[in-house]
Coordinates of C-alpha atoms in Angstrom, one line a residue:
Chain A
M3 CA 98.5 -44.6 -31.1
T4 CA 95.1 -44.0 -29.5
R5 CA 92.4 -46.2 -29.3
A6 CA 90.1 -44.1 -31.7
L7 CA 92.9 -43.7 -34.2
K8 CA 93.2 -47.8 -34.1
Y9 CA 89.7 -48.0 -35.0
L10 CA 90.0 -45.1 -37.7
A11 CA 92.3 -47.5 -39.5
L12 CA 90.4 -50.6 -38.9
L13 CA 87.3 -48.9 -40.3
G14 CA 89.6 -47.7 -43.4
Y15 CA 90.3 -51.7 -43.7
L16 CA 86.6 -52.8 -43.7
V17 CA 85.7 -49.9 -46.2
F18 CA 88.4 -51.2 -48.7
L19 CA 87.7 -54.6 -48.2
A20 CA 84.0 -54.5 -48.5
F21 CA 83.0 -51.9 -50.9
P22 CA 83.8 -53.9 -54.0
L23 CA 82.0 -57.2 -52.7
L24 CA 78.9 -54.8 -51.9
W25 CA 79.1 -53.5 -55.2
L26 CA 78.9 -56.6 -56.5
L27 CA 75.8 -57.5 -54.6
S28 CA 74.1 -54.2 -55.3
T29 CA 75.0 -54.6 -59.0
A30 CA 73.7 -58.0 -59.1
L31 CA 70.2 -56.4 -58.0
K32 CA 69.5 -53.5 -59.9
T33 CA 67.5 -53.0 -63.0
P34 CA 69.3 -51.8 -66.3
Q35 CA 67.6 -48.3 -65.9
E36 CA 69.0 -47.9 -62.0
M37 CA 72.4 -49.0 -63.6
A38 CA 72.3 -46.5 -66.2
A39 CA 71.7 -43.5 -64.1
L40 CA 74.0 -40.7 -63.5
D41 CA 74.3 -41.2 -59.5
P42 CA 74.7 -44.6 -58.7
T43 CA 73.0 -45.9 -55.6
W44 CA 74.2 -48.4 -53.2
I45 CA 70.9 -49.9 -52.2
P46 CA 68.7 -50.8 -55.3
R47 CA 65.5 -48.8 -55.5
R48 CA 63.6 -51.7 -56.9
P49 CA 65.8 -55.0 -56.3
T50 CA 65.3 -57.4 -58.5
L51 CA 66.5 -60.9 -59.5
A52 CA 65.7 -60.8 -62.9
N53 CA 69.8 -60.6 -63.5
F54 CA 69.8 -64.2 -62.1
A55 CA 67.2 -65.2 -64.4
D56 CA 69.1 -63.4 -67.5
A57 CA 72.2 -64.8 -66.6
F58 CA 71.2 -68.5 -66.6
A59 CA 69.3 -67.9 -70.2
E60 CA 72.4 -66.1 -71.6
Q61 CA 74.9 -68.3 -70.8
D62 CA 75.1 -72.4 -69.9
L63 CA 75.8 -71.6 -66.1
V64 CA 74.6 -75.2 -65.3
G65 CA 76.5 -76.8 -67.7
A66 CA 79.9 -75.2 -66.9
G67 CA 79.2 -75.4 -63.5
L68 CA 78.9 -79.2 -63.9
R69 CA 81.8 -79.5 -65.9
S70 CA 84.0 -77.1 -63.6
L71 CA 82.7 -79.7 -60.9
V72 CA 83.5 -82.8 -62.3
V73 CA 87.1 -81.5 -63.2
A74 CA 87.5 -80.0 -59.6
V75 CA 86.3 -83.5 -57.8
A76 CA 88.7 -85.4 -60.3
T77 CA 91.5 -83.0 -59.9
A78 CA 91.2 -83.3 -55.8
L79 CA 90.8 -87.0 -55.9
I80 CA 93.7 -87.9 -57.9
T81 CA 95.7 -85.6 -56.7
V82 CA 95.4 -86.7 -53.2
A83 CA 95.6 -90.3 -54.4
L84 CA 98.7 -89.6 -55.7
A85 CA 100.4 -87.2 -53.5
L86 CA 99.6 -89.1 -50.2
P87 CA 101.9 -92.1 -50.3
A88 CA 104.8 -89.5 -51.6
A89 CA 104.1 -87.1 -48.9
Y90 CA 104.4 -89.8 -46.2
A91 CA 107.2 -91.2 -47.9
L92 CA 109.2 -87.8 -48.1
A93 CA 108.0 -86.8 -44.4
R94 CA 109.2 -90.5 -43.0
F95 CA 112.3 -91.6 -45.2
R96 CA 115.1 -88.9 -45.0
G97 CA 117.4 -89.7 -47.7
V98 CA 119.5 -87.2 -50.0
A99 CA 116.6 -88.1 -52.6
G100 CA 114.0 -87.2 -50.4
K101 CA 115.6 -83.9 -49.8
I102 CA 116.2 -83.1 -53.5
A103 CA 112.8 -84.0 -54.1
I104 CA 111.3 -81.6 -51.4
G105 CA 113.8 -78.9 -52.5
W106 CA 112.4 -79.2 -56.0
V107 CA 108.9 -79.1 -55.0
L108 CA 109.8 -75.5 -53.5
V109 CA 111.8 -74.3 -56.2
S110 CA 109.5 -75.2 -58.7
Q111 CA 107.0 -72.8 -57.6
V112 CA 109.4 -70.2 -59.0
F113 CA 108.7 -71.3 -62.6
P114 CA 105.9 -69.3 -64.5
V115 CA 103.0 -71.6 -65.6
V116 CA 103.8 -70.9 -69.2
L117 CA 106.6 -73.4 -68.6
I118 CA 104.4 -75.8 -67.8
I119 CA 101.5 -75.3 -70.0
I120 CA 103.2 -75.2 -73.3
P121 CA 105.0 -78.6 -72.7
L122 CA 101.6 -80.2 -71.5
F123 CA 99.6 -78.9 -74.1
M124 CA 101.9 -80.3 -76.7
V125 CA 101.7 -83.6 -74.9
L126 CA 97.8 -83.3 -74.6
R127 CA 97.5 -82.5 -78.3
R128 CA 99.4 -85.8 -79.1
M129 CA 97.3 -87.8 -76.8
E130 CA 93.9 -86.5 -78.6
L131 CA 93.2 -84.7 -75.3
V132 CA 93.0 -80.8 -76.0
N133 CA 89.6 -79.6 -75.7
T134 CA 88.4 -82.3 -73.5
L135 CA 87.7 -82.4 -69.5
A136 CA 90.2 -85.1 -69.0
G137 CA 92.7 -83.2 -70.5
L138 CA 92.1 -80.0 -68.0
T139 CA 92.2 -82.3 -65.2
V140 CA 95.7 -83.8 -66.3
V141 CA 96.9 -80.3 -66.4
H142 CA 95.1 -79.1 -62.9
V143 CA 96.5 -82.0 -61.3
T144 CA 100.0 -81.3 -62.7
F145 CA 99.5 -77.6 -61.6
V146 CA 98.4 -78.5 -57.9
M147 CA 100.9 -81.6 -57.4
P148 CA 103.8 -79.8 -55.8
F149 CA 101.9 -77.5 -53.4
A150 CA 99.5 -81.0 -52.2
L151 CA 102.6 -82.4 -51.9
W152 CA 104.1 -79.9 -49.5
M153 CA 101.0 -79.7 -47.3
L154 CA 100.5 -83.4 -46.8
R155 CA 104.2 -83.4 -45.7
G156 CA 103.5 -81.2 -43.2
Y157 CA 100.6 -82.9 -41.9
V158 CA 102.6 -86.2 -41.8
R159 CA 105.5 -84.9 -40.0
A160 CA 102.8 -83.5 -37.1
V161 CA 102.2 -86.7 -36.5
P162 CA 104.7 -88.1 -34.0
R163 CA 107.0 -90.9 -35.2
E164 CA 106.9 -92.7 -31.6
L165 CA 103.2 -93.2 -32.0
E166 CA 103.8 -95.5 -35.3
E167 CA 106.7 -96.9 -33.1
A168 CA 104.3 -97.7 -30.3
A169 CA 101.9 -99.5 -32.6
A170 CA 104.5 -101.5 -34.0
V171 CA 106.5 -102.6 -30.6
D172 CA 102.6 -103.5 -29.7
G173 CA 103.0 -106.1 -32.4
A174 CA 101.1 -104.2 -35.2
G175 CA 102.6 -104.2 -38.8
R176 CA 103.7 -101.2 -40.4
L177 CA 100.6 -101.3 -42.6
R178 CA 98.3 -101.8 -39.4
A179 CA 100.0 -99.1 -37.5
L180 CA 99.5 -96.8 -40.6
A181 CA 95.6 -97.7 -40.6
A182 CA 94.8 -97.7 -37.1
V183 CA 97.3 -94.9 -35.5
V184 CA 98.1 -92.6 -38.2
A185 CA 95.1 -92.6 -40.9
P186 CA 92.9 -90.8 -38.1
L187 CA 95.1 -88.4 -37.1
L188 CA 95.9 -87.6 -40.8
A189 CA 92.2 -87.1 -42.1
P190 CA 92.0 -83.6 -41.2
G191 CA 95.1 -83.2 -43.0
V192 CA 93.6 -84.9 -46.1
V193 CA 90.4 -83.2 -46.1
A194 CA 92.3 -79.9 -46.1
T195 CA 94.2 -80.9 -49.1
L196 CA 91.3 -82.2 -51.2
L197 CA 89.3 -79.1 -50.5
F198 CA 92.5 -77.0 -51.3
S199 CA 92.8 -79.0 -54.3
F200 CA 89.5 -78.5 -55.2
I201 CA 89.3 -74.9 -54.8
S202 CA 92.6 -74.3 -57.0
S203 CA 90.9 -76.5 -60.0
W204 CA 87.5 -74.7 -59.5
N205 CA 89.0 -71.1 -59.7
E206 CA 91.5 -71.9 -62.3
F207 CA 91.2 -69.9 -65.3
M208 CA 94.3 -69.6 -67.6
F209 CA 95.0 -73.6 -68.2
A210 CA 91.2 -73.7 -69.0
L211 CA 91.6 -71.2 -71.6
V212 CA 94.4 -72.5 -73.6
I213 CA 93.1 -76.3 -73.4
L214 CA 89.4 -75.8 -73.9
K215 CA 88.5 -74.2 -77.4
D216 CA 85.1 -75.2 -77.8
P217 CA 82.3 -73.4 -76.0
G218 CA 80.5 -77.2 -75.4
V219 CA 83.1 -78.0 -72.7
E220 CA 83.8 -74.7 -71.2
T221 CA 84.3 -74.6 -67.2
L222 CA 82.9 -71.8 -65.1
P223 CA 85.5 -69.3 -65.2
L224 CA 85.6 -69.3 -68.9
T225 CA 81.9 -69.0 -69.2
L226 CA 81.8 -65.9 -66.6
V227 CA 84.1 -64.4 -69.1
R228 CA 81.8 -64.6 -71.9
F229 CA 79.8 -62.2 -70.3
V230 CA 82.1 -59.3 -71.1
G231 CA 81.3 -59.0 -74.9
P232 CA 84.5 -58.9 -77.6
E233 CA 84.3 -55.1 -77.6
G234 CA 84.3 -54.9 -73.8
V235 CA 80.5 -54.2 -73.6
A236 CA 79.4 -55.8 -70.5
R237 CA 76.0 -56.9 -69.5
L238 CA 76.7 -56.2 -66.1
G239 CA 73.7 -57.4 -64.3
P240 CA 73.8 -60.7 -65.3
L241 CA 77.5 -60.5 -65.2
A242 CA 77.5 -59.5 -61.8
A243 CA 74.7 -62.2 -60.6
A244 CA 76.7 -65.1 -62.5
S245 CA 79.9 -64.1 -60.5
L246 CA 78.0 -64.0 -57.2
L247 CA 76.8 -67.5 -57.8
A248 CA 80.4 -68.8 -59.0
T249 CA 81.7 -67.6 -56.0
V250 CA 79.2 -69.5 -53.4
P251 CA 81.1 -72.9 -53.7
S252 CA 84.6 -71.5 -52.9
L253 CA 83.4 -69.1 -50.2
V254 CA 81.6 -72.4 -48.5
F255 CA 84.4 -74.6 -48.9
F256 CA 86.9 -71.8 -47.6
A257 CA 85.0 -71.3 -44.5
T258 CA 85.0 -75.0 -43.5
I259 CA 88.7 -75.2 -43.9
Q260 CA 90.1 -71.8 -43.3
R261 CA 91.4 -72.6 -39.9
R262 CA 92.9 -75.6 -40.9
L263 CA 94.6 -74.2 -44.0
R264 CA 96.1 -72.0 -42.0
S265 CA 97.7 -74.4 -39.3
G266 CA 98.5 -76.6 -42.3
L267 CA 100.4 -74.0 -43.8
M268 CA 102.4 -73.0 -40.8
A269 CA 103.1 -76.6 -40.0
G270 CA 104.8 -76.9 -43.3
A271 CA 106.7 -73.8 -43.1
V272 CA 107.6 -73.4 -39.8
K273 CA 109.2 -77.1 -39.6
G274 CA 110.3 -77.2 -43.4
Chain B
M4 CA 112.6 -98.6 -52.3
L5 CA 109.7 -97.2 -50.6
L6 CA 110.8 -93.4 -52.1
L7 CA 109.4 -94.8 -55.2
P8 CA 106.2 -93.7 -54.9
A9 CA 107.4 -90.3 -53.7
L10 CA 109.4 -89.5 -56.5
V11 CA 107.1 -90.8 -59.4
P12 CA 104.6 -88.0 -58.6
V13 CA 107.1 -85.3 -58.2
L14 CA 109.1 -86.6 -61.4
V15 CA 106.0 -86.9 -63.5
F16 CA 104.1 -83.8 -62.8
S17 CA 106.7 -81.5 -61.9
V18 CA 110.3 -82.1 -63.1
G19 CA 109.1 -83.5 -66.4
P20 CA 106.8 -80.9 -67.8
L21 CA 109.6 -78.2 -66.6
V22 CA 112.1 -79.8 -67.7
Y23 CA 110.7 -80.3 -71.3
G24 CA 109.2 -76.6 -70.9
I25 CA 113.2 -75.1 -70.7
L26 CA 114.1 -77.4 -73.3
L27 CA 111.8 -75.7 -75.7
A28 CA 113.0 -72.5 -74.7
F29 CA 116.0 -73.7 -76.9
T30 CA 114.0 -74.4 -80.0
D31 CA 111.7 -73.0 -82.7
A32 CA 108.3 -75.0 -81.6
R33 CA 105.5 -73.7 -83.4
S34 CA 101.9 -74.3 -82.3
G35 CA 101.0 -75.9 -85.8
R36 CA 100.3 -79.9 -85.8
N37 CA 102.8 -80.8 -88.3
A38 CA 105.4 -77.8 -87.8
E39 CA 109.0 -79.6 -87.6
T40 CA 110.8 -78.6 -84.6
S41 CA 114.6 -77.9 -84.5
F42 CA 117.2 -76.8 -82.0
V43 CA 118.2 -73.2 -82.5
G44 CA 120.4 -72.8 -79.3
L45 CA 120.2 -69.2 -78.0
E46 CA 118.5 -67.7 -80.8
N47 CA 115.3 -67.0 -78.9
F48 CA 117.3 -65.6 -76.2
A49 CA 119.3 -63.0 -78.5
E50 CA 115.7 -62.2 -80.3
L51 CA 114.6 -61.8 -77.0
L52 CA 117.1 -59.2 -76.1
S53 CA 116.5 -57.0 -78.9
D54 CA 112.5 -57.2 -78.6
G55 CA 111.0 -54.0 -77.8
D56 CA 107.9 -55.5 -76.9
F57 CA 109.5 -58.0 -74.5
W58 CA 111.4 -55.0 -72.6
E59 CA 108.1 -53.1 -72.3
S60 CA 106.4 -56.0 -70.5
F61 CA 109.3 -56.6 -68.5
R62 CA 109.5 -53.2 -67.4
I63 CA 105.5 -53.2 -66.4
G64 CA 106.0 -56.6 -64.8
M65 CA 108.8 -55.2 -62.6
I66 CA 106.7 -52.1 -61.8
W67 CA 103.7 -54.7 -60.8
G68 CA 105.6 -57.3 -59.0
L69 CA 107.3 -54.8 -56.8
S70 CA 104.5 -52.1 -56.1
V71 CA 101.8 -54.9 -55.4
T72 CA 104.4 -56.5 -53.0
V73 CA 105.3 -53.9 -51.2
L74 CA 102.0 -52.4 -51.1
Q75 CA 100.4 -55.9 -49.8
F76 CA 103.1 -56.1 -47.1
L77 CA 102.7 -52.6 -45.7
A78 CA 98.8 -52.7 -46.3
S79 CA 98.9 -56.4 -44.4
L80 CA 101.0 -55.6 -41.5
G81 CA 99.0 -52.8 -41.0
L82 CA 95.7 -54.9 -40.7
A83 CA 97.6 -57.6 -38.7
L84 CA 98.6 -55.5 -36.4
L85 CA 95.0 -54.3 -35.7
L86 CA 93.7 -57.6 -35.7
N87 CA 96.1 -58.9 -33.2
Q88 CA 94.7 -56.5 -30.5
D89 CA 91.5 -56.3 -28.4
L90 CA 89.6 -54.4 -30.9
R91 CA 85.8 -54.5 -31.7
L92 CA 84.6 -55.4 -35.0
R93 CA 87.8 -57.3 -35.2
G94 CA 85.8 -60.6 -36.0
V95 CA 84.5 -58.8 -39.1
A96 CA 87.3 -57.9 -40.2
R97 CA 89.3 -61.5 -39.9
V98 CA 86.1 -63.0 -42.0
L99 CA 86.1 -60.0 -44.3
A100 CA 90.0 -59.9 -44.5
V101 CA 89.8 -63.5 -45.9
V102 CA 87.1 -63.2 -48.3
P103 CA 89.1 -62.1 -51.1
W104 CA 91.0 -65.3 -50.8
A105 CA 88.1 -67.4 -51.6
M106 CA 87.4 -65.7 -54.7
P107 CA 88.2 -66.8 -58.0
P108 CA 90.3 -64.6 -59.7
V109 CA 88.1 -64.1 -62.6
V110 CA 85.3 -63.0 -60.3
V111 CA 87.6 -60.4 -58.6
G112 CA 88.5 -59.4 -62.1
L113 CA 84.6 -59.0 -63.2
M114 CA 83.6 -57.3 -59.9
W115 CA 86.4 -54.6 -60.2
R116 CA 85.8 -53.8 -63.5
L117 CA 82.0 -53.1 -62.2
V118 CA 84.0 -50.8 -59.7
Y119 CA 85.9 -49.1 -62.4
H120 CA 82.8 -48.9 -65.1
P121 CA 83.0 -45.6 -66.9
D122 CA 79.1 -45.3 -66.5
A123 CA 77.7 -47.9 -64.2
G124 CA 80.9 -47.8 -61.9
L125 CA 81.3 -46.7 -58.3
L126 CA 84.3 -44.7 -58.5
N127 CA 83.1 -42.1 -60.8
G128 CA 80.0 -41.7 -58.9
L129 CA 81.7 -41.4 -55.9
F130 CA 84.4 -38.7 -57.0
G131 CA 81.9 -37.2 -59.9
S132 CA 84.4 -37.9 -62.3
D133 CA 84.3 -39.1 -65.6
V134 CA 87.3 -41.6 -66.2
D135 CA 87.4 -44.8 -67.9
W136 CA 89.9 -46.1 -65.1
L137 CA 90.9 -49.3 -67.2
H138 CA 91.4 -47.7 -70.5
D139 CA 93.5 -44.6 -69.5
F140 CA 97.0 -44.6 -70.6
S141 CA 98.4 -43.6 -67.2
L142 CA 95.7 -44.7 -64.8
A143 CA 95.2 -48.7 -66.0
L144 CA 98.3 -50.0 -64.5
P145 CA 97.8 -48.0 -61.0
A146 CA 94.3 -49.2 -61.2
V147 CA 95.1 -52.9 -61.6
I148 CA 97.7 -52.8 -59.0
V149 CA 95.2 -51.5 -56.7
V150 CA 93.0 -54.7 -57.7
G151 CA 96.3 -56.9 -57.3
V152 CA 96.8 -55.1 -53.7
W153 CA 93.0 -56.1 -52.6
T154 CA 93.2 -59.6 -53.9
G155 CA 96.4 -60.8 -52.1
M156 CA 96.2 -59.2 -48.7
P157 CA 94.5 -62.2 -47.3
Q158 CA 97.2 -64.4 -47.4
T159 CA 99.8 -62.2 -46.5
T160 CA 97.7 -61.0 -43.5
V161 CA 97.0 -64.3 -42.3
V162 CA 100.6 -65.1 -42.2
L163 CA 101.6 -62.0 -40.4
L164 CA 99.0 -62.4 -37.8
A165 CA 100.2 -66.1 -36.9
G166 CA 103.8 -64.5 -37.0
L167 CA 102.9 -61.6 -34.6
Q168 CA 101.0 -64.4 -32.3
S169 CA 104.1 -66.5 -31.7
V170 CA 106.1 -63.7 -30.8
P171 CA 106.7 -64.5 -27.2
R172 CA 104.8 -62.4 -24.4
E173 CA 107.9 -62.1 -22.3
L174 CA 109.3 -60.1 -24.7
Y175 CA 107.0 -57.5 -24.7
E176 CA 107.1 -57.7 -20.9
A177 CA 110.7 -57.2 -20.5
V178 CA 110.7 -53.8 -22.6
S179 CA 107.8 -52.5 -21.0
V180 CA 109.7 -52.8 -18.0
D181 CA 112.3 -50.5 -19.6
G182 CA 109.4 -48.0 -20.2
A183 CA 109.5 -48.4 -24.1
G184 CA 106.5 -46.9 -25.9
A185 CA 104.4 -48.7 -28.5
W186 CA 106.7 -47.4 -31.4
R187 CA 109.7 -48.7 -29.8
R188 CA 108.2 -52.2 -29.0
F189 CA 107.3 -52.6 -32.8
W190 CA 110.7 -51.3 -33.8
N191 CA 112.5 -53.6 -31.1
V192 CA 110.7 -56.5 -30.7
T193 CA 108.1 -57.0 -33.0
L194 CA 109.9 -56.4 -36.1
P195 CA 113.1 -58.7 -35.5
Q196 CA 111.0 -61.5 -34.1
L197 CA 108.9 -60.9 -37.2
R198 CA 111.7 -61.0 -39.8
P199 CA 111.9 -64.7 -41.1
V200 CA 107.8 -64.7 -41.4
V201 CA 108.4 -61.5 -43.4
V202 CA 111.2 -62.2 -45.6
A203 CA 109.0 -65.6 -46.5
I204 CA 106.0 -64.2 -47.2
T205 CA 107.1 -61.4 -49.4
S206 CA 109.5 -63.5 -51.4
L207 CA 106.2 -65.9 -52.1
D208 CA 104.2 -62.8 -52.9
F209 CA 106.8 -61.2 -55.0
V210 CA 106.7 -64.6 -57.1
W211 CA 103.0 -65.2 -57.2
N212 CA 102.9 -61.3 -58.4
I213 CA 105.3 -61.7 -61.0
N214 CA 103.5 -64.4 -62.5
Q215 CA 99.9 -63.0 -62.1
F216 CA 97.8 -63.8 -65.6
S217 CA 94.0 -64.4 -64.9
L218 CA 93.5 -61.6 -63.1
V219 CA 95.1 -58.6 -65.5
Y220 CA 93.7 -60.9 -68.2
V221 CA 90.1 -60.2 -67.1
L222 CA 90.5 -56.8 -65.9
T223 CA 92.3 -55.0 -69.1
Q224 CA 93.6 -58.1 -71.5
G225 CA 96.7 -56.1 -71.2
G226 CA 95.6 -52.9 -72.7
P227 CA 95.1 -50.5 -73.3
G228 CA 97.9 -50.6 -75.9
G229 CA 99.9 -52.9 -73.6
R230 CA 100.4 -50.9 -70.9
T231 CA 99.2 -53.4 -68.2
R232 CA 100.8 -56.5 -70.7
L233 CA 102.4 -58.3 -67.7
P234 CA 105.0 -60.8 -68.5
M235 CA 102.6 -63.7 -68.6
L236 CA 100.4 -62.2 -70.9
F237 CA 102.9 -61.1 -73.2
A238 CA 103.9 -64.9 -73.4
Y239 CA 100.5 -66.3 -73.2
E240 CA 100.1 -64.1 -76.7
E241 CA 103.3 -65.1 -78.1
G242 CA 102.2 -69.0 -77.3
F243 CA 98.8 -69.1 -78.1
R244 CA 97.9 -66.3 -79.8
Y245 CA 101.0 -66.2 -82.5
G246 CA 101.6 -70.0 -82.2
F247 CA 105.5 -69.4 -81.1
F248 CA 105.6 -72.0 -78.3
G249 CA 109.6 -71.9 -78.5
Y250 CA 109.4 -68.2 -77.9
A251 CA 106.9 -68.4 -74.9
A252 CA 109.1 -70.6 -73.3
T253 CA 112.1 -68.6 -73.7
L254 CA 110.2 -65.9 -72.0
G255 CA 109.4 -68.0 -69.4
V256 CA 112.9 -69.0 -68.4
A257 CA 114.0 -65.5 -68.8
I258 CA 111.3 -64.3 -66.1
T259 CA 112.5 -67.4 -63.7
I260 CA 116.1 -66.2 -64.4
V261 CA 114.9 -62.6 -63.0
V262 CA 112.8 -63.8 -60.1
L263 CA 115.6 -66.1 -58.9
A264 CA 118.1 -62.8 -59.4
V265 CA 115.9 -60.7 -57.5
L266 CA 114.8 -63.5 -54.9
G267 CA 118.5 -64.2 -54.4
L268 CA 120.0 -60.9 -53.6
Y269 CA 117.1 -60.2 -51.3
L270 CA 117.5 -63.2 -49.3
W271 CA 121.3 -62.7 -49.4
R272 CA 120.4 -59.2 -47.7
Q273 CA 118.4 -60.3 -45.5
A274 CA 120.5 -63.3 -44.5
R275 CA 123.5 -61.2 -43.9
E276 CA 121.6 -58.2 -42.1
G277 CA 120.0 -61.3 -39.8
D278 CA 123.5 -62.3 -38.7

């Protein structure tokens, strides 16, 4: 293939990837009149921020954002707190039980989420946790746990066992070796797993749809969908504006962990 | 003893709910608070097999799952090959290539609703057409598939790119000496070296795609007339709109069996050809 053709192909990809994003941005800045015009314009003739103001006025975006934040932070902390010791044990002690456990973690990814959400919903209802953020957090922890375990196990395995043994020879106990040698090396992996769990929870929609029925407890994805009216008559401008705002946290976090997430995934996958 | 902390989270958060869910597939559990639940054996499965709506949803799910996975793979492989070369704009493309990954599925769905919008949408403006893409009986599924490809390309591209970069350079040098062209280099060196990565990512993509819910729920809610009702949307309706928990669980089990069968066949064939 000649160079020109390659550039043409790359350009095609760029257009395909970028045009919905640009259209979202463009719609968010348009007036209702311009949106109704027959010829759609890429660059708004009279750009306006009114859609953002409308978005905040029409739906409780701040409240929903805060609730999403609470659930996502709680999910990330609980998941990693529970998964870290487990991942360490799975990486370091290779018995039959450990092999079965990690095999299960992989296999469990094949099961559709309905098989998780229905039993969890029944348990949560018995515990009076339906319609609560605590209930949604429990579901999110369950949902993120297998992959968090898999990621963390990869990071633990990347820390050479010899380092721990060397520390032990130097007279450090197992716990001191862990704290002084393993913990610093593991820190980036832990951060990546925290952020991964945070984003998974922040973006999650189906569980929230099932667990949260009351508008007063809705998380951000549920509130966003409210901009599409019951008949599908969407308020396009505010919808675009709110969508953009809801993406910002994920984008920021993603920009920070992108590289790490990739290396972590590969560490887990290749050495599996 | 030290394995205990490892097994507890796996048991409580993964094995427990799933086993409970699978057991529910053999009961007549309903969503009513005081509804009695009793064991009904294979009754749900028998009902499922004679349920026309299920087969329609299943057919749509397979079309969706296979076409999104294949298109995603081809598109991502092309992009990864381009990104692996010394081209300008590569930096921009790399950033753009991960953006869809970072977006909440709900936002992706809403964004594409704007693109497909019959009046204020981009597509009708570009083509001068007057089509209601997401409500057209024959266009809705293809339109949704395009969104599926768009949203799933990043993971696949990143994984394939990492795979490409781990192909040893010496291999290329060896065939260059033989005077092989770009096409033969790709066919004889790159593809065989990439094979494990390709098998892994396409398998994962297929599982993710067949279990997709949020994206299509936001785009079409399964409409028009069930034309985009993927199995998970069908299960959601049965379980949480009509309250048939047992039946919805049966659906989940049935889809799992199909996915495992497809994956098993695929992996088995790949392993045999790989030898």
